XYZ file of C-alpha atoms in Angstrom:
640
model
C 0.283 -0.178 -0.137
C 2.922 2.248 0.825
C 4.524 1.692 -2.466
C 1.200 2.370 -4.459
C 1.157 5.763 -2.533
C 4.519 6.988 -3.545
C 4.341 5.688 -7.002
C 1.529 7.907 -7.203
C 3.194 10.891 -5.523
C 5.976 10.724 -8.287
C 3.942 9.705 -11.150
C 1.129 12.136 -10.501
C 3.380 15.140 -10.331
C 5.164 14.025 -13.768
C 1.880 13.730 -15.088
C 1.152 17.657 -14.194
C 4.419 18.624 -15.736
C 3.767 16.645 -18.833
C 0.154 18.035 -18.994
C 1.798 21.644 -18.558
C 3.893 21.157 -21.408
C 1.963 20.297 -23.534
C -0.567 22.966 -22.933
C 1.993 25.409 -23.377
C 2.822 23.824 -27.181
C -0.695 24.259 -28.074
C -1.597 26.743 -30.629
C -4.165 27.741 -29.250
C -5.754 28.793 -25.562
C -7.126 26.694 -23.227
C -8.300 27.161 -19.961
C -5.958 24.620 -18.023
C -2.965 26.975 -17.401
C 0.175 26.777 -15.241
C 0.994 23.911 -13.296
C -1.817 22.227 -11.652
C -1.040 22.161 -7.784
C -3.776 19.260 -7.043
C -2.159 17.242 -9.110
C 1.314 18.083 -7.910
C 0.560 18.564 -3.821
C -2.254 16.188 -3.248
C -0.478 12.730 -3.926
C 2.573 13.938 -2.507
C 1.274 15.150 0.925
C -1.238 12.191 0.773
C 2.033 9.527 0.591
C 3.197 11.415 3.210
C 0.578 10.592 5.755
C -0.216 7.035 3.906
C 3.717 6.061 5.101
C 2.420 6.219 8.832
C -0.781 5.426 8.385
C -1.893 3.336 5.492
C -5.129 2.231 6.788
C -6.745 5.708 7.415
C -9.406 6.354 4.608
C -9.431 9.967 4.345
C -5.791 9.896 3.350
C -6.570 7.687 0.765
C -9.252 9.845 -0.560
C -6.940 12.747 -0.623
C -4.278 10.648 -2.603
C -6.473 9.162 -5.082
C -8.499 12.803 -5.682
C -4.740 13.904 -6.584
C -4.464 10.863 -9.055
C -7.645 11.489 -10.427
C -6.871 15.035 -11.010
C -3.607 14.495 -12.549
C -5.160 11.837 -15.203
C -7.501 13.954 -16.188
C -5.346 16.916 -16.946
C -2.877 14.708 -18.749
C -5.714 13.416 -20.769
C -7.046 16.972 -21.702
C -3.734 18.208 -22.357
C -2.920 15.500 -24.435
C -6.051 15.509 -26.391
C -5.289 18.973 -27.354
C -1.742 18.414 -28.224
C -2.095 15.396 -30.175
C -4.926 17.417 -32.192
C -2.216 19.982 -32.906
C 0.930 17.494 -33.954
C -0.323 14.192 -34.189
C -3.936 13.595 -34.897
C -5.025 9.773 -35.014
C -8.196 7.131 -34.160
C -7.120 7.082 -30.883
C -7.567 10.898 -30.069
C -11.248 10.796 -29.771
C -11.043 8.016 -26.791
C -8.647 10.145 -25.182
C -10.656 13.293 -25.152
C -14.057 11.312 -24.316
C -11.881 10.528 -20.949
C -10.867 14.043 -20.176
C -15.355 14.728 -20.764
C -16.244 13.312 -17.293
C -13.177 12.442 -15.388
C -12.724 15.753 -13.645
C -15.965 15.550 -12.034
C -14.215 12.024 -9.580
C -12.120 14.680 -8.644
C -13.904 18.339 -7.950
C -16.679 17.660 -5.878
C -14.706 15.003 -4.172
C -12.015 17.468 -2.445
C -14.730 20.755 -2.062
C -17.493 18.301 -1.521
C -16.936 15.073 0.252
C -13.070 16.004 1.771
C -14.407 18.367 4.352
C -17.446 15.961 5.536
C -14.614 13.145 6.247
C -11.897 15.025 7.811
C -9.865 14.280 9.762
C -11.026 10.579 10.531
C -12.760 9.268 7.155
C -16.386 9.369 9.049
C -19.199 11.437 8.958
C -19.834 14.255 11.643
C -22.946 12.500 12.434
C -25.868 10.200 10.476
C -27.436 13.218 9.445
C -24.775 14.460 7.340
C -24.941 11.453 5.127
C -27.412 13.152 2.386
C -24.795 15.728 1.369
C -22.475 12.868 0.846
C -25.328 11.063 -1.049
C -25.563 14.465 -2.829
C -21.558 14.560 -3.968
C -22.048 10.812 -5.109
C -25.240 11.220 -7.192
C -23.505 14.666 -8.500
C -20.555 12.525 -9.828
C -22.253 9.525 -11.363
C -24.946 10.976 -12.610
C -23.167 14.284 -14.424
C -20.061 11.931 -15.647
C -22.560 9.869 -17.440
C -24.242 12.396 -18.767
C -20.878 14.022 -20.223
C -19.405 10.550 -21.259
C -22.495 10.167 -23.309
C -22.687 13.347 -25.240
C -22.942 13.517 -28.874
C -21.170 17.036 -28.986
C -17.626 16.896 -27.120
C -16.666 20.493 -28.005
C -18.032 22.611 -25.598
C -16.506 20.820 -22.772
C -12.762 20.616 -24.200
C -13.119 23.704 -25.878
C -12.502 22.282 -29.142
C -15.028 22.817 -32.207
C -16.013 19.925 -33.913
C -15.009 17.322 -31.539
C -16.974 14.279 -31.575
C -17.725 11.702 -28.550
C -16.974 8.498 -29.800
C -19.609 7.040 -27.107
C -22.203 10.001 -28.151
C -25.922 9.413 -28.218
C -27.311 11.641 -30.244
C -30.678 11.213 -28.776
C -29.498 13.392 -25.785
C -28.655 16.604 -28.554
C -28.241 19.687 -26.172
C -29.272 18.273 -22.602
C -25.480 17.518 -21.576
C -24.594 21.192 -22.505
C -27.657 22.646 -20.788
C -26.988 20.197 -17.642
C -23.289 21.651 -17.916
C -24.436 25.139 -17.284
C -26.112 24.808 -14.460
C -23.761 22.739 -12.571
C -22.102 25.133 -10.825
C -24.910 25.898 -8.156
C -25.364 22.910 -6.653
C -21.929 22.092 -6.793
C -21.409 25.186 -4.574
C -24.010 24.509 -2.477
C -22.591 21.132 -1.897
C -19.472 22.427 -1.177
C -20.544 25.226 1.261
C -22.213 22.154 3.468
C -19.231 20.057 3.519
C -17.787 23.530 4.756
C -20.835 23.568 7.636
C -19.847 19.965 8.491
C -16.530 21.153 9.240
C -18.029 23.848 11.222
C -20.432 21.300 13.014
C -17.465 19.093 13.862
C -15.589 21.765 15.106
C -18.000 22.961 17.643
C -18.466 19.663 18.880
C -14.421 18.558 19.303
C -12.453 19.137 22.139
C -9.900 21.410 22.110
C -6.919 19.545 20.347
C -9.131 18.084 17.487
C -10.438 21.886 17.040
C -6.937 23.092 16.582
C -6.782 20.111 13.817
C -10.174 21.208 12.033
C -9.052 24.974 12.408
C -6.185 24.360 9.439
C -8.353 22.499 7.117
C -11.532 24.872 7.609
C -9.489 27.918 7.127
C -8.477 27.124 3.684
C -11.459 25.493 2.592
C -13.323 28.623 3.718
C -10.911 30.705 2.036
C -11.450 28.683 -1.141
C -15.006 28.338 -1.319
C -15.208 31.679 -0.666
C -13.038 32.816 -3.847
C -15.260 30.240 -5.765
C -18.560 31.494 -5.264
C -17.256 35.604 -6.471
C -14.240 34.720 -8.665
C -16.726 34.613 -11.996
C -15.279 33.340 -15.200
C -11.968 35.662 -14.763
C -8.894 33.443 -15.623
C -6.818 35.413 -13.491
C -8.864 34.808 -10.573
C -9.224 31.131 -11.486
C -5.413 30.772 -11.544
C -5.418 32.099 -8.342
C -8.171 29.559 -6.898
C -5.844 26.661 -8.552
C -3.191 28.056 -6.254
C -5.690 28.101 -3.450
C -6.564 24.438 -3.996
C -3.160 23.751 -3.599
C -2.972 25.383 -0.246
C -5.637 22.508 0.920
C -3.142 19.634 1.477
C -0.784 22.410 3.008
C -3.269 22.795 5.383
C -3.452 19.315 6.333
C 0.152 19.059 6.503
C 0.329 22.237 8.705
C -2.366 20.454 11.189
C -0.039 17.145 11.529
C 2.844 19.078 12.261
C 1.484 21.836 14.302
C -1.087 19.249 16.552
C 0.521 15.331 16.108
C -2.612 14.173 13.640
C -2.080 10.510 12.657
C 0.592 10.288 15.368
C 3.583 11.414 12.999
C 5.240 13.436 15.206
C 8.544 11.065 15.285
C 9.167 10.845 11.213
C 8.580 14.572 11.110
C 10.941 15.276 13.967
C 13.907 13.121 12.485
C 13.223 15.150 8.876
C 13.777 18.117 10.694
C 16.396 17.387 12.257
C 18.647 15.604 9.613
C 17.262 17.548 6.633
C 18.579 20.844 8.852
C 21.652 18.997 9.282
C 22.418 18.073 6.060
C 21.796 21.720 5.023
C 23.882 23.408 7.676
C 26.739 21.074 6.897
C 26.724 21.319 3.575
C 27.014 25.008 3.781
C 29.801 24.616 6.151
C 31.482 22.513 3.573
C 31.096 24.663 0.772
C 32.132 28.099 2.496
C 35.268 26.494 3.447
C 35.875 25.464 0.388
C 35.272 28.754 -1.470
C 37.192 30.239 1.538
C 40.452 27.840 0.440
C 39.756 28.305 -3.314
C 40.064 32.184 -3.026
C 42.234 32.251 0.227
C 45.359 29.451 -0.721
C 44.295 28.245 -4.321
C 47.239 26.438 -4.638
C 46.561 24.359 -1.718
C 43.157 23.078 -2.865
C 43.078 19.294 -2.061
C 44.901 20.258 1.178
C 41.926 23.055 2.258
C 39.078 20.361 0.983
C 40.451 17.881 3.542
C 40.795 21.101 6.025
C 37.272 21.529 5.192
C 36.213 17.925 5.439
C 37.606 17.393 8.679
C 36.085 20.910 10.113
C 32.473 20.052 8.548
C 32.813 16.499 10.397
C 34.284 18.422 13.491
C 30.682 20.216 13.434
C 28.612 17.121 12.872
C 27.677 16.143 16.365
C 27.422 19.620 18.062
C 25.100 21.010 15.284
C 22.967 17.512 15.564
C 22.660 18.222 19.351
C 21.615 21.754 18.670
C 18.917 20.842 16.360
C 17.835 18.242 17.685
C 17.006 19.832 21.115
C 15.007 22.668 18.828
C 13.258 19.813 17.051
C 12.425 18.550 20.653
C 11.345 21.701 22.020
C 8.950 21.798 19.118
C 7.467 18.460 19.403
C 7.561 18.333 23.041
C 9.833 15.489 23.619
C 12.777 15.286 26.280
C 16.125 12.973 25.396
C 17.927 13.295 28.211
C 16.284 9.846 30.551
C 17.121 11.483 33.791
C 15.070 14.668 33.037
C 12.652 12.184 32.393
C 12.965 10.294 35.294
C 13.011 13.091 37.102
C 9.544 14.663 35.817
C 8.401 11.152 36.521
C 8.882 11.330 40.123
C 7.394 14.633 40.448
C 4.207 13.845 38.561
C 4.239 10.702 40.533
C 4.124 11.956 43.968
C 1.375 14.077 43.351
C -0.698 11.177 42.329
C -3.250 9.886 45.038
C -2.700 5.917 44.828
C -0.432 3.494 42.970
C -2.854 2.886 40.545
C -3.251 6.797 39.457
C 0.286 7.112 39.708
C 0.952 4.349 37.202
C -1.382 5.746 34.887
C 0.219 9.259 35.293
C 3.239 7.568 34.425
C 2.648 5.684 31.234
C 1.556 8.783 29.983
C 4.987 10.890 31.126
C 7.121 7.629 29.649
C 4.851 7.765 26.252
C 5.605 11.722 25.954
C 9.209 11.105 26.991
C 10.170 8.706 24.501
C 7.826 10.539 21.771
C 5.606 7.452 21.139
C 2.328 7.349 19.595
C 0.907 4.631 22.799
C 2.574 3.334 25.480
C 0.959 0.667 28.193
C 1.935 -1.183 31.188
C 0.822 -4.698 31.626
C 1.047 -6.095 35.519
C 0.908 -9.921 35.602
C -2.564 -10.907 36.788
C -3.574 -7.680 37.623
C -4.443 -4.840 35.516
C -3.858 -3.142 31.882
C -2.757 0.683 31.752
C -2.878 2.361 27.964
C -1.895 5.474 26.876
C -2.416 6.381 23.089
C -2.674 3.779 20.217
C -0.584 0.500 20.854
C -1.126 -0.841 17.331
C -0.737 -4.506 15.980
C 2.969 -5.260 17.381
C 4.494 -3.029 20.021
C 7.599 -3.428 21.507
C 7.889 -4.968 24.524
C 9.991 -4.112 27.030
C 9.677 -6.320 30.320
C 9.998 -4.712 34.086
C 11.667 -6.743 36.932
C 11.580 -5.188 40.582
C 14.432 -6.878 42.392
C 14.818 -9.769 39.694
C 11.277 -10.233 40.103
C 9.288 -9.854 36.698
C 6.082 -7.642 37.339
C 4.922 -7.152 34.129
C 5.869 -5.405 30.691
C 6.061 -2.130 29.191
C 4.663 -2.076 25.372
C 5.785 0.663 23.003
C 3.789 1.754 19.731
C 6.263 4.032 17.482
C 9.291 4.740 19.675
C 12.727 4.740 18.619
C 14.986 5.758 21.068
C 17.874 4.021 22.584
C 18.483 1.586 25.480
C 19.205 4.122 28.186
C 16.023 5.981 28.287
C 13.964 2.836 28.236
C 16.224 1.468 30.868
C 15.960 4.538 33.476
C 12.234 4.813 32.784
C 11.976 1.442 32.890
C 13.015 1.018 36.630
C 10.517 3.416 37.758
C 7.621 2.039 36.138
C 8.556 -1.762 37.562
C 9.077 0.083 41.320
C 4.650 1.107 40.190
C 4.085 -1.871 38.879
C 5.036 -3.561 41.375
C 3.199 -1.113 44.064
C 0.199 -1.444 41.800
C 0.441 -5.061 42.014
C 0.983 -5.412 46.164
C -2.035 -2.887 46.312
C -4.096 -5.205 44.067
C -2.961 -8.268 45.751
C -3.506 -6.564 49.377
C -7.376 -5.165 48.191
C -8.095 -9.072 47.159
C -6.484 -10.516 49.654
C -8.901 -8.173 52.616
C -11.882 -9.051 50.216
C -11.283 -12.787 50.486
C -10.348 -12.154 54.225
C -13.936 -10.660 54.451
C -15.579 -13.417 52.890
C -14.041 -16.317 54.766
C -15.093 -14.570 57.686
C -18.382 -14.394 56.743
C -18.321 -17.742 55.542
C -16.898 -18.797 58.876
C -19.884 -16.794 60.917
C -22.336 -18.546 58.797
C -20.948 -21.870 59.436
C -20.906 -21.052 63.009
C -24.473 -19.796 63.006
C -25.705 -22.998 60.998
C -23.848 -25.304 63.987
C -25.296 -23.272 66.332
C -28.742 -23.560 64.755
C -28.694 -27.155 63.022
C -26.471 -28.453 65.922
C -26.340 -27.509 69.337
C -30.141 -25.675 69.428
C -31.790 -29.173 68.423
C -29.765 -30.629 70.783
C -30.866 -28.534 73.862
C -34.168 -28.964 72.561
C -34.552 -32.358 72.628
C -32.362 -32.216 76.041
C -35.293 -30.160 77.559
C -37.776 -31.973 76.183
C -36.553 -35.358 77.829
C -36.028 -33.602 81.480
C -39.803 -32.450 81.054
C -40.771 -35.845 80.278
C -38.593 -37.503 83.260
C -40.091 -34.876 85.631
C -43.878 -35.637 84.692
C -43.196 -39.706 85.056
C -41.364 -39.004 88.446
C -44.661 -39.083 90.421
C -46.559 -41.880 88.823
C -43.679 -44.534 87.120
C -40.378 -43.717 89.187
C -38.587 -46.413 87.721
C -38.703 -45.346 84.135
C -37.201 -41.721 84.849
C -33.414 -43.731 84.752
C -33.824 -44.339 81.153
C -34.617 -40.793 80.007
C -32.038 -39.363 82.363
C -29.439 -41.252 81.085
C -30.366 -40.663 77.575
C -29.990 -36.704 78.476
C -26.467 -37.717 80.017
C -25.354 -39.244 76.415
C -27.210 -35.989 75.010
C -25.399 -33.682 77.044
C -21.993 -35.473 76.174
C -22.753 -35.106 72.465
C -23.651 -31.814 73.004
C -19.987 -30.825 74.761
C -18.104 -32.598 72.324
C -19.823 -30.025 69.548
C -18.764 -27.160 71.733
C -15.455 -27.568 71.834
C -15.146 -28.332 68.485
C -16.653 -25.231 67.597
C -14.516 -23.194 70.014
C -11.162 -25.776 68.761
C -12.166 -23.974 65.513
C -12.579 -20.462 66.792
C -9.277 -20.818 68.969
C -6.831 -24.001 69.637
C -7.362 -24.908 73.382
C -3.844 -26.064 73.545
C -3.013 -22.214 73.325
C -4.764 -21.320 76.707
C -3.216 -24.661 78.087
C 0.083 -25.143 76.762
C 0.742 -20.658 75.358
C 1.931 -20.889 71.862
C 5.533 -22.006 72.235
C 3.778 -25.456 73.753
C 0.854 -25.436 71.371
C 3.600 -25.717 68.483
C 5.574 -28.354 70.141
C 2.870 -30.501 70.634
C 1.587 -30.222 66.805
C 5.313 -30.967 65.858
C 5.545 -34.492 67.612
C 3.516 -35.531 64.961
C 4.616 -38.463 62.768
C 7.147 -37.088 60.065
C 9.891 -34.852 60.116
C 11.937 -33.735 63.399
C 10.558 -30.672 64.087
C 12.901 -28.315 66.806
C 10.590 -24.807 68.271
C 13.274 -22.084 69.275
C 11.917 -19.023 70.483
C 13.649 -15.614 71.320
C 12.058 -13.375 73.180
C 8.927 -13.890 75.596
C 6.198 -15.274 74.121
C 3.553 -13.962 76.805
C 0.665 -11.068 76.545
C 0.734 -11.754 72.518
C -1.957 -10.532 71.225
C -4.904 -13.157 70.726
C -5.446 -12.464 66.829
C -1.324 -12.612 66.477
C -1.372 -16.097 68.688
C -3.995 -17.842 66.195
C -2.480 -16.763 63.156
C 0.747 -18.178 64.444
C -0.020 -21.074 65.373
C -2.531 -21.620 61.833
C 0.420 -20.851 59.689
C 2.845 -22.932 61.340
C 0.448 -25.623 61.604
C -0.792 -24.833 57.603
C 3.348 -24.717 57.035
C 4.130 -28.266 59.197
C 1.698 -30.118 57.065
C 2.884 -28.917 54.029
C 6.379 -30.356 55.117
C 4.984 -33.384 56.006
C 2.860 -34.086 52.526
C 5.225 -32.544 50.168
C 8.636 -31.640 51.056
C 10.173 -34.912 51.925
C 12.188 -33.633 54.267
C 13.962 -34.832 57.519
C 14.236 -31.809 59.601
C 12.123 -28.932 60.015
C 13.070 -25.535 62.571
C 10.342 -23.359 63.404
C 11.670 -19.703 64.612
C 9.743 -17.467 66.376
C 11.558 -14.062 67.366
C 9.708 -11.300 69.015
C 10.845 -7.430 68.838
C 8.941 -4.242 70.240
C 7.293 -3.864 66.814
C 6.541 -7.759 65.470
C 6.780 -11.443 65.542
C 8.926 -12.994 63.150
C 8.282 -16.516 62.714
C 9.749 -18.988 60.273
C 9.328 -22.345 59.227
C 12.432 -23.671 57.026
C 12.838 -27.611 56.227
C 15.605 -29.567 54.287
C 13.370 -30.793 51.467
C 13.163 -30.674 47.928
C 12.629 -27.126 47.935
C 9.842 -24.893 45.839
C 9.635 -24.765 42.009
C 11.245 -21.780 40.592
C 7.232 -20.372 39.737
C 5.321 -22.378 42.488
C 1.642 -22.589 41.570
C -0.695 -20.143 44.352
C -2.025 -23.511 46.394
C -4.640 -23.281 49.028
C -1.837 -23.672 51.823
C 0.275 -20.633 50.661
C -2.773 -18.558 50.289
C -3.962 -19.703 53.677
C -1.160 -18.555 55.259
C -1.004 -15.430 53.626
C -4.478 -14.314 54.345
C -4.200 -15.200 57.463
C -1.137 -13.018 57.849
C -2.948 -10.401 56.124
C -5.706 -10.377 58.664
C -3.579 -8.795 61.237
C -2.017 -6.596 59.117
C 1.436 -8.833 58.438
C 2.800 -10.331 55.682
C 3.798 -13.817 54.564
C 6.349 -14.962 52.005
C 7.561 -18.206 50.985
C 10.587 -18.764 48.938
C 13.297 -21.709 47.853
C 16.207 -21.867 50.153
C 19.669 -21.514 48.679
C 20.878 -24.668 50.395
C 17.870 -26.573 49.512
C 14.215 -26.721 51.250
C 12.040 -24.004 51.284
C 11.537 -20.874 54.117
C 8.397 -19.517 55.371
C 8.527 -16.372 56.902
C 5.660 -14.486 58.618
C 5.838 -10.881 60.116
C 2.764 -9.980 62.363
C 2.948 -6.780 63.935
C 2.061 -6.440 67.510
C 0.439 -3.090 67.474
């Protein structure tokens, strides 16, 4: 698609120049004078945009308008030139093409293009009738002209017969042609009004983009309405038509329409560099020839060396000027400083990461940037495209996500510096998200536990106590009339009370293990460690008296779950449970000499349960593979 676009950008200006040359050679005057700016500029400007956004409909319409007009100009001028210098049997067919082809260019750029600027879509559905009107004008009138029996009035040549003319049409095509200007003007004015409508409904950035194009089209249409048939004013109007693609390029340059600021930046820098260095080299050669003419080769060598020495500083100055124009920061440390200052103003890690993504996109001059965090969120700023560049985000050697970039051409240093800052934010967002999920899980677990306790009390203890009450009442009624039958009833009451006591103990144990009250935390852990399996040693540093009840339960459950995993999965021979108390926290570590965790351990029920137990008290729990082999579970639980 890009090759086709650039081929049209080369061939259309060539056709425009050739048609101008042929018109100058014709011995009679024609209305086509000078170099046509539509065929000259439309395809070039459109190809420039297509090279960056080949799937954008509007720029293809602009390209097609210029190409069609170039073909029409070549057909019109070629018909006159061949008639004057090389008449032949095929000249009428070329003239037939010039009869109607202009209708597929003029209504497009004066009526349809304003309707579709800048994204190729109508401002709203109510404007589709203006589009249909332009299409009807193009198809209907071109068909009428193509079948006109007399082609002389359109080609400005007397006695030129149309090879496809229909005699029955008579002078109808000529009459319609004399009245075609008012509807074309009306549709053009409506197209201009659609730009005004889009402008009023747009945001500030889109308004500035539309303003360039709307202003040029407004001047062109206004001049067309008042110029009449003056050939000089007609030539001025053609110049104004050439200003339409220039206005679109101006919108691109100033307001980054279609996201091509990167290639413009490079074009300005290296184009300016070529001019500056070329001028310096030529000036030095000229001075050398005039001051030391006999040492011309030496002067050339000195000039080349001086130009090479000036190359880098001149490029840096030009790059800085272009960066200021396009608001791009090349210095990675300045960009990182701006990133840090911007992040500090954010309210939470997610907002900070979204702001940082926008800053990174600005600093690198990318068309789009996004941060993907593993298993959590994705933040996108701009357009990513189909194949964005992926940069891994690592926090202390641990992958936390990816930075995706579209259209960036920066070096490795800016990317590496900015990626470190983004990795910190991505890690913070992941921790925040995990904490929120953990709290939600804790809340859900607590609600489920309360529901379970309520169900046990209602369905278990309630009916049991009711049955005991009813049995005692029955025994009391029988005591006077049949004392011998009371003994079995009391025995049944004893059995039911024993079963009820067991149920109550199970409920209490589920809330808080009795061993904690009987033996204390250290004794309860030693008792649990005596179960069959690897040898378990419990070491406590500091007094464990007076611990908060929630901390004691959390520690007991975490160690209980950890030792259960060791017995089931680790294949260990020994395990050490260490507890260290400080003024601020209680640190619990469970280490074994087993096979250890895999490189990417799955988030199983056991690890999740331990993390949730720690999170209930505001602490943390981590699991890692020990360097010497085995697994280490570390929980830190705050005491305040």
